[in-house]
Tab-separated table of C-alpha atoms in Angstrom:
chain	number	residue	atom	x	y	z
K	1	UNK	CA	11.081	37.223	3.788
K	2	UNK	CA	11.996	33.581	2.890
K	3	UNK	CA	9.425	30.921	2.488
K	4	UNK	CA	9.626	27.222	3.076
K	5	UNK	CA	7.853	25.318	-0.010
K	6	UNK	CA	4.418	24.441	0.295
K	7	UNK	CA	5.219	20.707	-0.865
K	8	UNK	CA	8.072	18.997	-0.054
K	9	UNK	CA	9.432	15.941	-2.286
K	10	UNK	CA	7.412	12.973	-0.356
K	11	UNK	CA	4.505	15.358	-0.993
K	12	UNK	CA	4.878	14.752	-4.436
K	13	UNK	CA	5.398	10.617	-4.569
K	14	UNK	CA	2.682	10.340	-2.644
K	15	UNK	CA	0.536	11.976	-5.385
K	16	UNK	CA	1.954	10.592	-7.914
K	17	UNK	CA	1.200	6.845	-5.963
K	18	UNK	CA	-2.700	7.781	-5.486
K	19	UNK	CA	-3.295	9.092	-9.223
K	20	UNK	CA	-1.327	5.732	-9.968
K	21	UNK	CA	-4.091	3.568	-7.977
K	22	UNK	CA	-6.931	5.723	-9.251
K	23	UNK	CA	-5.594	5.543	-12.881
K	24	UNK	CA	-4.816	1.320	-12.987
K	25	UNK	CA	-8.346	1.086	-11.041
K	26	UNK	CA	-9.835	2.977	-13.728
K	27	UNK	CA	-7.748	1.016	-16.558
K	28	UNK	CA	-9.168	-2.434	-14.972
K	29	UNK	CA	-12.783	-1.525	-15.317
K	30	UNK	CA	-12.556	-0.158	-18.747
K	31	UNK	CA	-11.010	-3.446	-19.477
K	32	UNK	CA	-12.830	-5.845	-17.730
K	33	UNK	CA	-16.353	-4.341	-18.151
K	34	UNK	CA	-17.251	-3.013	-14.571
K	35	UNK	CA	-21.183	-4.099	-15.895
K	36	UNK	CA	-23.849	-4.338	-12.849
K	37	UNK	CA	-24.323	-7.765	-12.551
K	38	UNK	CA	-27.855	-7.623	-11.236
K	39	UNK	CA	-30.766	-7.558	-13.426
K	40	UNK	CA	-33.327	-5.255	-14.250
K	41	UNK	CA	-36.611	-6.177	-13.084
C-alpha cells in the first residue's frame, strides 16, 4: 500500500512564513518594550 505524504512542499513554506511573523512580532516587542501604557490606579 503506497501513501501520498501528509505535507506537501507549500505545506511547509507556509509554516515556515507564520513562525516567521510570530517570531519578528515577538523580536519587536522584546525590543521595543510592549509596556501597558495605561496606568495603575
Amino acid at each position: 500500500m503506497i501513501t501520498k505524504p501528509l505535507f506537501g512542499p507549500w505545506d511547509y513554506v507556509i509554516l515556515a512564513i507564520v513562525l516567521l511573523i510570530s517570531a519578528s512580532i515577538g523580536v519587536y516587542y522584546r525590543f521595543t518594550g510592549g509596556k501597558q501604557k495605561t496606568m495603575q490606579v
